[in-house]
mmCIF file of C-alpha atoms in Angstrom:
data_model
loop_
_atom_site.group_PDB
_atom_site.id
_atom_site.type_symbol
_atom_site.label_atom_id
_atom_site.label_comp_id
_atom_site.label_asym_id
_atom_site.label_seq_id
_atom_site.Cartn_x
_atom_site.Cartn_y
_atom_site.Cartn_z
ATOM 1 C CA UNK K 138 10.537 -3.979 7.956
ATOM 2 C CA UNK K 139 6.949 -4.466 7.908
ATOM 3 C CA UNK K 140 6.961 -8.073 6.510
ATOM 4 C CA UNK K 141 5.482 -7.134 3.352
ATOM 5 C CA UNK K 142 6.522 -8.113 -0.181
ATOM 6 C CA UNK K 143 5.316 -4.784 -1.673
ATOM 7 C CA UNK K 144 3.563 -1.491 -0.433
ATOM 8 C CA UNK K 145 1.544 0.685 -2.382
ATOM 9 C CA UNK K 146 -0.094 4.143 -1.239
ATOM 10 C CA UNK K 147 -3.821 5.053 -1.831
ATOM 11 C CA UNK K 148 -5.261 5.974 -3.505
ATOM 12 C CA UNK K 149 -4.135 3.206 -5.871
ATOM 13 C CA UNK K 150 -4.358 2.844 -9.698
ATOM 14 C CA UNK K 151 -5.563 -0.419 -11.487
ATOM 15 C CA UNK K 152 -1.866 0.235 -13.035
ATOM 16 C CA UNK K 153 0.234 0.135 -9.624
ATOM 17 C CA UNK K 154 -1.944 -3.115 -8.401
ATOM 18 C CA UNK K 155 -1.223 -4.831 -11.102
ATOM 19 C CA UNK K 156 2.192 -4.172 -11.358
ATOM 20 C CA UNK K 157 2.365 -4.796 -7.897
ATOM 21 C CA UNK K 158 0.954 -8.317 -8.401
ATOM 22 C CA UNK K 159 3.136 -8.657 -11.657
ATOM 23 C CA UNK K 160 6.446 -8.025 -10.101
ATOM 24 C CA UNK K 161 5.913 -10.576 -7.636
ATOM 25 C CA UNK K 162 5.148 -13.271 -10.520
ATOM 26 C CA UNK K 163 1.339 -13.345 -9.079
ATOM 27 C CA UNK K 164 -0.547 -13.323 -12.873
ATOM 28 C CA UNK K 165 -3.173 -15.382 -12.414
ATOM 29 C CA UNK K 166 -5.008 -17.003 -9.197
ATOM 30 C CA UNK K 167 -6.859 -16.526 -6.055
ATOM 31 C CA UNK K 168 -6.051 -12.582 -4.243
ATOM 32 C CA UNK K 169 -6.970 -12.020 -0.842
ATOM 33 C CA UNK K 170 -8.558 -8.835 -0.137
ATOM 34 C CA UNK K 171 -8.614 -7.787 2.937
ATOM 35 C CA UNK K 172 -10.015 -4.257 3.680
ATOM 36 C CA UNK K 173 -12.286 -2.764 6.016
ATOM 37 C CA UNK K 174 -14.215 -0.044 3.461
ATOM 38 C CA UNK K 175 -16.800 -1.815 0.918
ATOM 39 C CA UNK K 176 -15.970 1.008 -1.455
ATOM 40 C CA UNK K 177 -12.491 -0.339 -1.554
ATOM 41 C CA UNK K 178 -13.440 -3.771 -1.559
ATOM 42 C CA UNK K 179 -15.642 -3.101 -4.732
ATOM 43 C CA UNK K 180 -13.020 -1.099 -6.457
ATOM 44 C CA UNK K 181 -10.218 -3.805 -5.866
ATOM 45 C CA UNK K 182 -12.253 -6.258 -7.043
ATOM 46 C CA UNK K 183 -13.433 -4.511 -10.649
ATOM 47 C CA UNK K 184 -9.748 -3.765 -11.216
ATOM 48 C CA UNK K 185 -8.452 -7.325 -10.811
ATOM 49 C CA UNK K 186 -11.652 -9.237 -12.515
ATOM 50 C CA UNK K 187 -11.451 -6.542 -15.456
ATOM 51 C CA UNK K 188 -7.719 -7.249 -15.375
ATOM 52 C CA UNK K 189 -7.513 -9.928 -18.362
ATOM 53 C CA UNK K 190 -5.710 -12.022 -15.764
ATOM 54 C CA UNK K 191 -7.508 -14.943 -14.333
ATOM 55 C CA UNK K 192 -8.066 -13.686 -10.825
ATOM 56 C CA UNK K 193 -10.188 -14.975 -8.374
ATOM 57 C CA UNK K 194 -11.263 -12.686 -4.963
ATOM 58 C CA UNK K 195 -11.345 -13.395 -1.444
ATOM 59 C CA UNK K 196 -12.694 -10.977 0.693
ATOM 60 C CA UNK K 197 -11.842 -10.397 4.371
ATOM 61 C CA UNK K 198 -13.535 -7.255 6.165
ATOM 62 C CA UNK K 199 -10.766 -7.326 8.837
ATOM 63 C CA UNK K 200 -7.957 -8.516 10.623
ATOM 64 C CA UNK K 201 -9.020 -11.673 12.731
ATOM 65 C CA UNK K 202 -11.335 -12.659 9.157
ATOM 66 C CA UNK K 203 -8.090 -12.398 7.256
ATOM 67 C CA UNK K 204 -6.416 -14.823 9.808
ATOM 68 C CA UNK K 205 -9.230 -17.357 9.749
ATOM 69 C CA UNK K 206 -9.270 -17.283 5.972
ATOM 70 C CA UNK K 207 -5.490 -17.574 5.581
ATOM 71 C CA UNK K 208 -5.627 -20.594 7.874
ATOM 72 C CA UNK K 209 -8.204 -22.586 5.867
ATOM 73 C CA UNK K 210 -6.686 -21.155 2.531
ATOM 74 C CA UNK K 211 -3.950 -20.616 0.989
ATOM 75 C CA UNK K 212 -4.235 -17.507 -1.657
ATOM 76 C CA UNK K 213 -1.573 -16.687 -4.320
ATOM 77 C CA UNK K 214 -1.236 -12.819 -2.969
ATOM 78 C CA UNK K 215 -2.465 -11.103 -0.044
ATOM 79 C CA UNK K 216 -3.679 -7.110 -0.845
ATOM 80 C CA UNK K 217 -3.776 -5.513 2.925
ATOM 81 C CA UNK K 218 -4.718 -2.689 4.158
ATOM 82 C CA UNK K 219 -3.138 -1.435 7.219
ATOM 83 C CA UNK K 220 -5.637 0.994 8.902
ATOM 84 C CA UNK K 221 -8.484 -1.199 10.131
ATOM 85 C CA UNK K 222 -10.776 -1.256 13.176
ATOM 86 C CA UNK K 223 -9.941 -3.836 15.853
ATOM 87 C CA UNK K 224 -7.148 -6.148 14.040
ATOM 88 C CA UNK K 225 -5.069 -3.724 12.053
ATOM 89 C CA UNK K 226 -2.872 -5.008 8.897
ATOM 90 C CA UNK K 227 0.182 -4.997 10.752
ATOM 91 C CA UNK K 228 -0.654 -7.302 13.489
ATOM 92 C CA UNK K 229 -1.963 -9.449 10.546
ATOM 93 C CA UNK K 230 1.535 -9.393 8.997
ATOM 94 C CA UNK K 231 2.954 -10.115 12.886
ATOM 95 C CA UNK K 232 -0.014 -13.162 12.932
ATOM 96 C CA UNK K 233 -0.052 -14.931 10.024
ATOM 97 C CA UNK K 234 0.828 -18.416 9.659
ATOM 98 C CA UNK K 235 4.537 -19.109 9.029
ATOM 99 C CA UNK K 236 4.479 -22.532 7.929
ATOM 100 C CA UNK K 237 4.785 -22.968 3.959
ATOM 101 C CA UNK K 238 3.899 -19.021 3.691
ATOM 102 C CA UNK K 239 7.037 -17.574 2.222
ATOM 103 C CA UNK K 240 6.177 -17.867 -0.708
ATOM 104 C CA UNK K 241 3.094 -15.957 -0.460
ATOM 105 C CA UNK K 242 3.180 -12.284 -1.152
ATOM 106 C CA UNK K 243 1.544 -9.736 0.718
ATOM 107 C CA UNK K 244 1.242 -6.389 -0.591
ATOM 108 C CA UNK K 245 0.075 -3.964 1.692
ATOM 109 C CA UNK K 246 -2.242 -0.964 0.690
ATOM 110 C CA UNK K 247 -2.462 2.488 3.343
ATOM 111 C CA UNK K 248 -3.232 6.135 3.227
ATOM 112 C CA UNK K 249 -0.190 6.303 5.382
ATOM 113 C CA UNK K 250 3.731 5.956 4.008
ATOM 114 C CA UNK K 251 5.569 2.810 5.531
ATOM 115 C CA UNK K 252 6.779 5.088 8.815
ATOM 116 C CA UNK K 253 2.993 5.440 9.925
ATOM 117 C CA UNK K 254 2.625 9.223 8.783
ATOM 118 C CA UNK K 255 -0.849 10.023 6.693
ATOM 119 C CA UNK K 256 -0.083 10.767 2.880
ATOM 120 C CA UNK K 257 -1.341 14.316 1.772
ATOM 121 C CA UNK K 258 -0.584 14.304 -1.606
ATOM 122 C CA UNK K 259 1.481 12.364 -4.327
ATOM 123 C CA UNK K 260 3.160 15.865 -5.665
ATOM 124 C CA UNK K 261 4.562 19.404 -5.514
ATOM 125 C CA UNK K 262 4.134 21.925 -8.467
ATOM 126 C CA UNK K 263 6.123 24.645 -8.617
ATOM 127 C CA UNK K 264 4.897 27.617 -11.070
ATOM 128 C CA UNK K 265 6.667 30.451 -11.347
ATOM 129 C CA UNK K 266 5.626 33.584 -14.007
ATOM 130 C CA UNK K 267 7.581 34.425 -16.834
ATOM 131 C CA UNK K 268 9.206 29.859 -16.173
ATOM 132 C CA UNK K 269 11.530 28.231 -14.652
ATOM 133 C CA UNK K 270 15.288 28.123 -16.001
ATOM 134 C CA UNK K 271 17.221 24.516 -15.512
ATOM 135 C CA UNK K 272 19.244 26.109 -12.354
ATOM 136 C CA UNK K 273 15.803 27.023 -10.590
ATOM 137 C CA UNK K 274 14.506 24.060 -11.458
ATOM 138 C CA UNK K 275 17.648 21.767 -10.300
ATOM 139 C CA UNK K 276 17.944 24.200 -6.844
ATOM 140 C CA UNK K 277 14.450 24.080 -6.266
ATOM 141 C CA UNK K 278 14.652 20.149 -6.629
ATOM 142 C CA UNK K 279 17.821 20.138 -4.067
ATOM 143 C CA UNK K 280 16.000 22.395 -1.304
ATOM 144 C CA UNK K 281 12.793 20.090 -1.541
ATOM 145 C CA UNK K 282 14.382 17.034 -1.659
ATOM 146 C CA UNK K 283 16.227 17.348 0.964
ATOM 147 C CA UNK K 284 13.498 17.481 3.889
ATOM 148 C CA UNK K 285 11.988 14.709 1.828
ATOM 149 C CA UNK K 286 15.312 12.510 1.726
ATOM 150 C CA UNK K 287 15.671 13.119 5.339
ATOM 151 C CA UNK K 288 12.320 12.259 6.595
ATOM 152 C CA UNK K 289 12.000 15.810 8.164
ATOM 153 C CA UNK K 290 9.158 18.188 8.036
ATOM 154 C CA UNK K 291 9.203 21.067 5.108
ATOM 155 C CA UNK K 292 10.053 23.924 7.126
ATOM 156 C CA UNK K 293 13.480 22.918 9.571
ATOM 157 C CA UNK K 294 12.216 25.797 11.778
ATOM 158 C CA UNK K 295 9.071 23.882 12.478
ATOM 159 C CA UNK K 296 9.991 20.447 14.967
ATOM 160 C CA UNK K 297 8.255 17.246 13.936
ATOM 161 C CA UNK K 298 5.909 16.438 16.402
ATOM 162 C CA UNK K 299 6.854 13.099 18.440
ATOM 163 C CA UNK K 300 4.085 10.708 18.890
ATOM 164 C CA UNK K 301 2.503 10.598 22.641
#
């Protein structure tokens, strides 16, 4: 629903970028980066020059530099952040040129999952002393998934806050 090819969640591995870029058949050629933090910028770049793949790096430090660049060039993937100052990523994605650009991937990067909430962590451990037998495991599994399947909060006696 975005208008993205791909999405991945930071913090990102050099693994899930380049699988990113792999599964849509970018291997080689010229990646737009376009991120707002130069420690993300540097650590982007290092992972796709060190790749073994014959990447080349654009840089754009925001939204309307992203637009200009896309305009004069045309890049083989687009890596985009969506939480930037001024421009944000999605009203890049809502911007960019339409002619001949479909076949043009853009993957974007965020601390936030696709429905705009921020990303606390990537997993839940569950310890318990003296283990865990397969039916505490499995119901454990079925109570957490569920708030996770449904997009709720953890606790169904605790509302979701609704955005202002």
């Amino acid at each position: 629903s975005l208008g993205a090819n791909s999405y991945l969640t930071k913090p990102v591995s050099r693994e899930d970028l380049l699988d990113a870029l792999e599964r849509q058949g970018v291997l080689h050629g010229t990646i737009l980066v376009v991120e707002n933090e130069s420690e993300a910028i540097q650590l982007y770049r290092r992972m796709l020059l060190s790749s073994g793949r014959d990447y080349r790096v654009l840089i754009a430090a925001d939204g309307q530099h992203a637009l200009s660049t896309l305009r004069k060039r045309r890049p083989d993937a687009v890596l985009l952040d969506l939480m930037m100052p001024g421009m944000d990523g999605l009203e890049v994605l809502k911007r960019r040129p339409h002619e001949d650009w479909s076949g043009v991937p853009f993957i974007v990067v965020s601390a936030r999952d696709p429905a705009g909430h921020p990303v606390v962590t990537r997993a839940i451990c569950i310890t318990r002393g003296g283990g865990l037998s397969l039916a505490q495991v499995l119901r454990y599994v079925e109570v957490l998934s569920g708030p996770l399947a449904a997009g709720r909060s953890d606790d169904p006696r605790q509302p979701e806050a609704s955005p202002a």
